[in-house]
Coordinates of C-alpha atoms in Angstrom, one line a residue:
M676 CA -208.3 300.0 20.2
F677 CA -207.6 296.7 21.9
R678 CA -209.8 294.7 19.5
S679 CA -208.1 296.4 16.6
A680 CA -204.7 295.7 17.9
L681 CA -205.6 292.0 18.3
K682 CA -206.8 291.8 14.7
Q683 CA -203.7 293.5 13.4
S684 CA -201.5 291.2 15.4
A685 CA -203.4 288.1 14.1
K686 CA -203.2 289.4 10.5
A687 CA -199.5 290.1 10.8
S688 CA -198.9 286.6 12.0
R689 CA -200.7 284.8 9.2
V690 CA -197.5 283.4 7.7
V691 CA -196.2 280.0 6.8
F692 CA -194.9 278.2 9.9
S693 CA -191.3 276.9 10.0
R694 CA -192.6 273.3 10.5
R695 CA -188.9 272.1 10.8
P696 CA -187.6 269.7 13.3
I697 CA -185.4 271.0 16.2
S698 CA -182.3 269.2 17.1
T699 CA -182.4 267.5 20.6
Q700 CA -178.9 266.0 20.4
V701 CA -176.3 266.8 23.1
P702 CA -172.6 266.4 22.4
D703 CA -171.1 263.4 24.2
N704 CA -168.4 265.7 25.8
W705 CA -170.9 268.4 27.0
V706 CA -170.6 269.4 30.7
P707 CA -172.6 272.0 32.6
L708 CA -171.1 275.5 33.2
T709 CA -169.5 276.4 36.5
V710 CA -171.4 279.3 38.0
N711 CA -171.0 281.9 40.7
G712 CA -173.3 281.0 43.6
F713 CA -177.1 280.6 43.7
D714 CA -177.6 283.6 41.4
G715 CA -175.5 282.2 38.6
A716 CA -177.5 279.0 38.6
V717 CA -180.7 280.8 37.7
G718 CA -181.9 280.3 34.1
N719 CA -180.4 278.3 31.2
T720 CA -182.9 275.5 31.8
P721 CA -183.2 272.7 29.3
L722 CA -186.0 272.4 26.8
I723 CA -187.8 269.0 27.0
Y724 CA -189.5 267.4 24.0
L725 CA -192.8 265.9 25.2
K726 CA -193.0 262.6 23.3
G727 CA -196.6 261.5 24.2
I728 CA -198.6 264.6 23.3
S729 CA -196.3 265.4 20.3
K730 CA -197.1 262.0 18.8
E731 CA -200.8 262.4 19.5
T732 CA -201.1 265.9 17.9
G733 CA -198.5 265.5 15.2
A734 CA -196.9 268.7 16.4
N735 CA -193.5 269.1 18.2
I736 CA -194.3 270.2 21.7
Y737 CA -191.4 271.3 23.9
A738 CA -191.5 272.5 27.5
K739 CA -188.9 274.6 29.3
A740 CA -187.8 272.9 32.5
E741 CA -188.1 275.8 34.9
F742 CA -188.4 273.4 37.8
M743 CA -184.7 272.9 37.4
N744 CA -183.9 276.4 38.6
P745 CA -182.0 276.3 41.9
G746 CA -185.0 277.4 43.9
G747 CA -187.3 275.0 42.1
S748 CA -189.4 277.2 39.9
V749 CA -189.7 279.8 37.1
K750 CA -190.0 282.5 39.8
D751 CA -186.3 282.4 40.6
R752 CA -185.8 284.5 37.5
A753 CA -188.2 287.2 38.5
A754 CA -186.9 287.2 42.1
L755 CA -183.3 287.7 41.0
F756 CA -184.3 290.7 38.7
L757 CA -186.5 292.3 41.3
I758 CA -183.7 292.3 43.8
K759 CA -180.9 293.3 41.4
G760 CA -183.2 296.1 40.0
A761 CA -183.6 297.5 43.5
E762 CA -179.9 297.3 44.2
A763 CA -179.1 299.1 40.9
K764 CA -181.5 302.0 41.8
G765 CA -180.0 302.3 45.3
Q766 CA -183.3 301.3 47.0
L767 CA -181.8 298.3 48.8
K768 CA -178.5 298.4 50.7
P769 CA -176.5 295.7 52.6
G770 CA -178.5 294.3 55.5
G771 CA -181.8 295.5 54.2
T772 CA -185.2 293.8 54.1
V773 CA -187.1 292.5 51.1
V774 CA -190.9 292.3 51.5
E775 CA -193.3 290.7 49.0
G776 CA -196.9 289.6 48.7
T777 CA -196.7 286.2 46.9
A778 CA -198.7 283.0 46.3
G779 CA -195.5 281.0 47.1
N780 CA -192.9 280.5 44.4
T781 CA -191.7 284.1 44.1
G782 CA -191.4 284.2 47.8
I783 CA -189.3 281.0 47.7
G784 CA -187.0 282.5 45.1
L785 CA -186.7 285.7 47.0
A786 CA -185.9 283.8 50.3
H787 CA -183.1 281.9 48.5
I788 CA -181.6 285.0 47.0
C789 CA -182.0 287.0 50.2
R790 CA -180.0 284.3 52.0
A791 CA -177.4 284.3 49.3
R792 CA -177.1 288.1 49.2
G793 CA -177.4 288.8 53.0
Y794 CA -180.9 290.4 53.2
K795 CA -183.9 289.7 55.5
C796 CA -187.0 288.4 53.8
V797 CA -190.7 289.0 54.8
I798 CA -193.5 287.3 52.9
Y799 CA -197.3 287.9 53.0
M800 CA -199.3 285.3 51.2
P801 CA -203.0 284.1 50.9
D802 CA -203.8 281.5 53.5
T803 CA -205.1 279.3 50.7
Q804 CA -201.6 278.2 49.7
S805 CA -200.1 274.8 50.4
Q806 CA -198.6 274.2 53.8
G807 CA -195.5 272.9 52.1
K808 CA -194.8 276.3 50.6
I809 CA -195.2 278.0 53.9
D810 CA -193.0 275.6 55.7
L811 CA -190.2 275.9 53.1
L812 CA -190.3 279.7 53.3
R813 CA -189.8 279.5 57.0
L814 CA -187.0 276.9 56.6
L815 CA -185.3 279.5 54.4
G816 CA -185.4 282.0 57.1
A817 CA -188.3 284.2 55.9
E818 CA -190.9 285.7 58.1
V819 CA -194.2 284.4 56.7
Y820 CA -197.6 286.0 57.3
P821 CA -200.5 283.9 55.8
V822 CA -203.5 286.3 55.6
P823 CA -207.1 285.8 54.4
A824 CA -207.5 285.8 50.6
V825 CA -209.4 288.9 49.6
A826 CA -209.8 290.9 46.4
F827 CA -207.0 293.2 45.2
D828 CA -209.2 296.3 45.8
N829 CA -209.5 295.3 49.5
P830 CA -206.9 297.2 51.7
M831 CA -206.3 293.9 53.5
N832 CA -205.2 292.1 50.3
Y833 CA -201.8 290.4 50.9
N834 CA -200.1 292.7 48.5
H835 CA -201.2 295.9 50.2
Q836 CA -200.2 294.5 53.6
A837 CA -196.7 293.7 52.3
K838 CA -196.4 297.2 50.9
R839 CA -197.4 298.8 54.3
H840 CA -194.9 296.5 56.1
A841 CA -192.0 297.6 53.9
E842 CA -193.0 301.3 54.2
A843 CA -192.8 301.0 58.0
L844 CA -189.1 299.8 57.9
D845 CA -185.8 301.5 57.1
N846 CA -183.7 300.1 54.3
A847 CA -186.6 298.0 53.0
I848 CA -188.3 297.4 49.7
W849 CA -191.6 296.0 48.6
T850 CA -190.7 294.2 45.4
N851 CA -194.2 294.5 44.0
Q852 CA -193.9 291.5 41.7
F853 CA -197.3 292.1 40.0
D854 CA -196.6 295.6 38.8
N855 CA -192.8 295.9 39.0
T856 CA -191.7 295.4 35.4
A857 CA -188.3 294.1 36.4
N858 CA -190.3 290.8 36.6
R859 CA -191.2 291.0 32.9
Q860 CA -187.7 292.1 32.1
A861 CA -186.3 288.9 33.5
H862 CA -188.0 286.9 30.8
L863 CA -187.4 289.4 28.1
E864 CA -183.7 289.2 28.8
T865 CA -183.3 285.5 29.7
T866 CA -186.2 283.1 29.1
G867 CA -187.2 284.5 25.7
P868 CA -183.7 284.5 24.2
E869 CA -183.0 281.0 25.6
I870 CA -186.2 279.6 24.0
W871 CA -185.3 281.2 20.6
Q872 CA -181.7 279.8 20.8
Q873 CA -182.9 276.3 21.9
T874 CA -185.4 276.1 19.1
E875 CA -182.9 277.4 16.6
G876 CA -185.5 280.1 15.7
K877 CA -187.9 277.5 14.5
I878 CA -190.6 278.0 17.1
D879 CA -194.1 278.6 15.8
G880 CA -196.1 279.1 19.0
F881 CA -195.7 279.9 22.7
T882 CA -198.3 279.5 25.4
C883 CA -198.4 279.7 29.2
S884 CA -200.6 280.8 32.0
T885 CA -200.1 284.1 33.9
G886 CA -200.3 285.3 37.4
T887 CA -198.1 288.4 37.6
G888 CA -197.9 288.4 33.8
G889 CA -194.1 288.6 33.8
S890 CA -193.2 285.2 32.2
F891 CA -195.9 285.4 29.6
A892 CA -195.4 289.0 28.7
G893 CA -191.6 288.9 28.6
V894 CA -191.3 285.8 26.5
T895 CA -194.1 286.9 24.2
R896 CA -192.5 290.3 23.6
Y897 CA -189.1 288.8 22.8
L898 CA -190.4 286.1 20.5
K899 CA -192.7 288.5 18.7
D900 CA -189.9 291.1 18.1
I901 CA -187.2 288.7 17.0
S902 CA -189.5 286.7 14.7
G903 CA -191.1 289.8 13.1
G904 CA -194.5 288.8 14.6
R905 CA -194.4 285.3 13.1
V906 CA -194.5 283.4 16.4
K907 CA -198.0 283.1 17.8
S908 CA -198.8 283.6 21.5
F909 CA -201.8 282.1 23.3
L910 CA -202.6 283.0 26.9
A911 CA -203.7 280.1 29.0
D912 CA -206.2 280.8 31.9
P913 CA -207.6 278.7 34.7
P914 CA -211.2 278.8 36.1
G915 CA -211.8 281.8 38.2
S916 CA -209.5 284.1 36.2
V917 CA -210.8 287.0 34.0
L918 CA -208.0 287.2 31.4
Y919 CA -209.5 284.6 29.0
S920 CA -212.8 286.6 28.8
Y921 CA -210.8 289.9 28.6
V922 CA -208.9 288.7 25.5
K923 CA -211.9 287.1 23.9
S924 CA -214.2 290.2 24.5
G925 CA -211.6 292.6 23.2
G926 CA -210.8 294.2 26.5
T927 CA -213.8 294.0 28.8
L928 CA -213.0 293.1 32.4
I929 CA -215.6 291.1 34.2
E930 CA -215.9 290.4 38.0
R931 CA -213.8 287.5 39.1
S932 CA -215.7 284.4 40.3
G933 CA -215.0 280.8 40.8
S934 CA -211.7 279.1 41.7
S935 CA -209.1 276.6 40.5
I936 CA -206.9 273.9 41.9
T937 CA -203.9 275.7 40.4
E938 CA -201.8 278.0 42.6
G939 CA -200.1 281.3 41.7
I940 CA -201.8 281.8 38.3
G941 CA -205.1 283.4 37.2
Q942 CA -205.8 287.0 37.7
G943 CA -208.7 289.5 38.3
R944 CA -207.0 292.4 36.6
V945 CA -204.4 293.3 34.0
T946 CA -201.1 293.9 35.8
D947 CA -198.5 296.4 34.7
N948 CA -196.2 293.5 33.7
L949 CA -198.9 292.3 31.2
A950 CA -200.4 295.6 30.1
T951 CA -197.9 296.5 27.4
E952 CA -198.1 293.1 25.7
I953 CA -201.9 292.7 25.6
S954 CA -202.0 293.7 22.0
L955 CA -199.5 290.9 21.1
I956 CA -201.8 288.1 22.2
D957 CA -203.2 286.1 19.3
D958 CA -205.7 284.0 21.3
A959 CA -206.6 282.8 24.7
L960 CA -207.4 279.3 26.0
S961 CA -209.6 278.5 29.0
I962 CA -208.4 275.3 30.7
S963 CA -210.6 273.4 33.1
D964 CA -209.3 271.7 36.3
E965 CA -210.5 268.4 34.9
K966 CA -208.1 268.7 31.9
T967 CA -205.3 270.0 34.2
I968 CA -205.4 267.1 36.6
K969 CA -205.7 264.5 33.9
M970 CA -202.6 266.0 32.2
L971 CA -200.7 266.1 35.5
Y972 CA -201.1 262.3 35.9
R973 CA -200.5 261.7 32.3
L974 CA -197.1 263.6 32.3
L975 CA -196.0 261.5 35.3
D976 CA -197.0 258.2 33.6
E977 CA -195.8 259.0 30.0
E978 CA -192.9 261.3 30.5
G979 CA -191.7 260.6 34.1
L980 CA -192.3 264.3 35.0
Y981 CA -193.5 265.0 38.5
L982 CA -195.1 268.4 38.1
G983 CA -197.4 270.9 39.7
A984 CA -200.9 271.8 38.5
S985 CA -200.0 275.2 36.9
T986 CA -197.5 273.3 34.8
A987 CA -200.0 270.7 33.8
L988 CA -202.4 273.5 32.7
N989 CA -199.6 274.9 30.5
V990 CA -199.1 271.6 28.8
V991 CA -202.8 271.2 28.2
A992 CA -202.7 274.7 26.6
A993 CA -199.7 273.6 24.4
F994 CA -201.7 270.5 23.4
E995 CA -204.7 272.7 22.4
M996 CA -202.4 275.2 20.6
A997 CA -201.0 272.3 18.6
Q998 CA -204.5 271.4 17.5
V999 CA -204.9 274.9 16.2
L1000 CA -201.6 275.4 14.5
G1001 CA -201.5 271.9 13.1
P1002 CA -199.1 269.0 12.4
R1003 CA -195.3 269.7 12.4
S1004 CA -195.7 273.1 14.2
N1005 CA -193.2 273.7 16.9
I1006 CA -194.7 274.8 20.2
V1007 CA -193.1 275.8 23.5
T1008 CA -194.6 276.1 27.0
L1009 CA -193.1 276.4 30.6
L1010 CA -192.9 273.7 33.2
C1011 CA -193.2 276.1 36.2
D1012 CA -192.4 273.9 39.1
G1013 CA -192.5 270.3 40.4
A1014 CA -195.2 268.5 42.4
Y1015 CA -193.1 268.3 45.6
R1016 CA -194.9 271.3 47.2
Y1017 CA -198.4 270.0 46.4
A1018 CA -198.1 266.2 46.7
D1019 CA -200.3 266.0 49.8
R1020 CA -203.2 267.4 47.7
L1021 CA -202.6 266.3 44.1
F1022 CA -202.1 262.6 44.9
S1023 CA -204.7 262.3 47.7
K1024 CA -207.9 260.4 47.0
K1025 CA -209.8 262.4 49.7
W1026 CA -208.6 265.8 48.2
L1027 CA -209.5 264.7 44.6
E1028 CA -213.0 263.7 45.8
S1029 CA -213.4 267.0 47.6
K1030 CA -212.7 268.8 44.3
N1031 CA -214.9 266.4 42.3
L1032 CA -211.9 265.5 40.2
L1033 CA -211.5 261.8 41.1
S1034 CA -213.5 260.8 38.0
S1035 CA -211.2 262.8 35.8
I1036 CA -208.3 260.4 36.4
P1037 CA -208.4 257.6 33.8
P1038 CA -208.5 254.1 35.4
H1039 CA -204.9 253.2 34.2
L1040 CA -203.6 256.3 36.0
E1041 CA -205.3 255.7 39.3
K1042 CA -202.3 253.8 40.6
Y1043 CA -200.6 257.1 41.2
I1044 CA -203.3 258.1 43.8
V1045 CA -201.2 256.8 46.6
L1046 CA -202.3 259.1 49.5
P1047 CA -205.6 258.6 51.4

């Protein structure tokens, strides 16, 4: 059934691309909106035209600047919808506690919104995450519990520990970002429509990586529906994740193995956020860490964009999608977050050597390796 759905989706999308330029001009008298608090500043991020790789591929590659959300990442959108959804259902009342298992950015978004709305915040996370993320969560007033990284089917997985913590409290919720489809809904209602409006409906392809599946699934669903299936959607996957092979094999899950320098993306299962959009995926791309780190340094050098590894992976995927869809196609990806939370690793010679990635940095970009 899965393989058949993929074939039907691919067949339906074999249409002529728009191949029309998108206006990037801003009126001289334009000023940003005035918004109500932290919540009101979430979303409506700009779409950035990436000049270097667009010129190289002959396509028009755009990237949505999600690092400009007030909490610094795309996860602000999901965090807001997770909390507002619980409030609407009467599951979270004033003075309550929000508990989540997160690799970092969702927790940061939740911590910000909890501060703004008067809730306590408790975060469980794998102890593989950067110290910068852990420190920031604590600075925002969250209780943070770094725990050993174990498989999802292990009862000591950080998600299960977060769930048990919430169940032991009164007036508390486990937001369950992986399988709570309010996450997906955030992107169906905001990110997808913003991309469509910003590209004037001329978008031909969308690609990004997936952790919870919310961003990829929500945007994919919206763009597929509004374009009548014309817009293609490619899933991007890092080493150690099973989703690339899942898509390519027509729905066979393999055991997860290996690892990646990226944080917060890759998956060992199909989450509820992703499950309903699996049939809409046109193709999948496996992106190596070598390609990711090279693109990260290239974006800093060519575009002045100081970005995290998951973002660099997304841009590599957009580059490869452009090579598939061809010249003049319009492709969009997401710039998930900045490099500020990872700088002690990504620009460290010692760390790069430990990951066997130092040789992946071209000589003319080695000047950015400024940390020992």
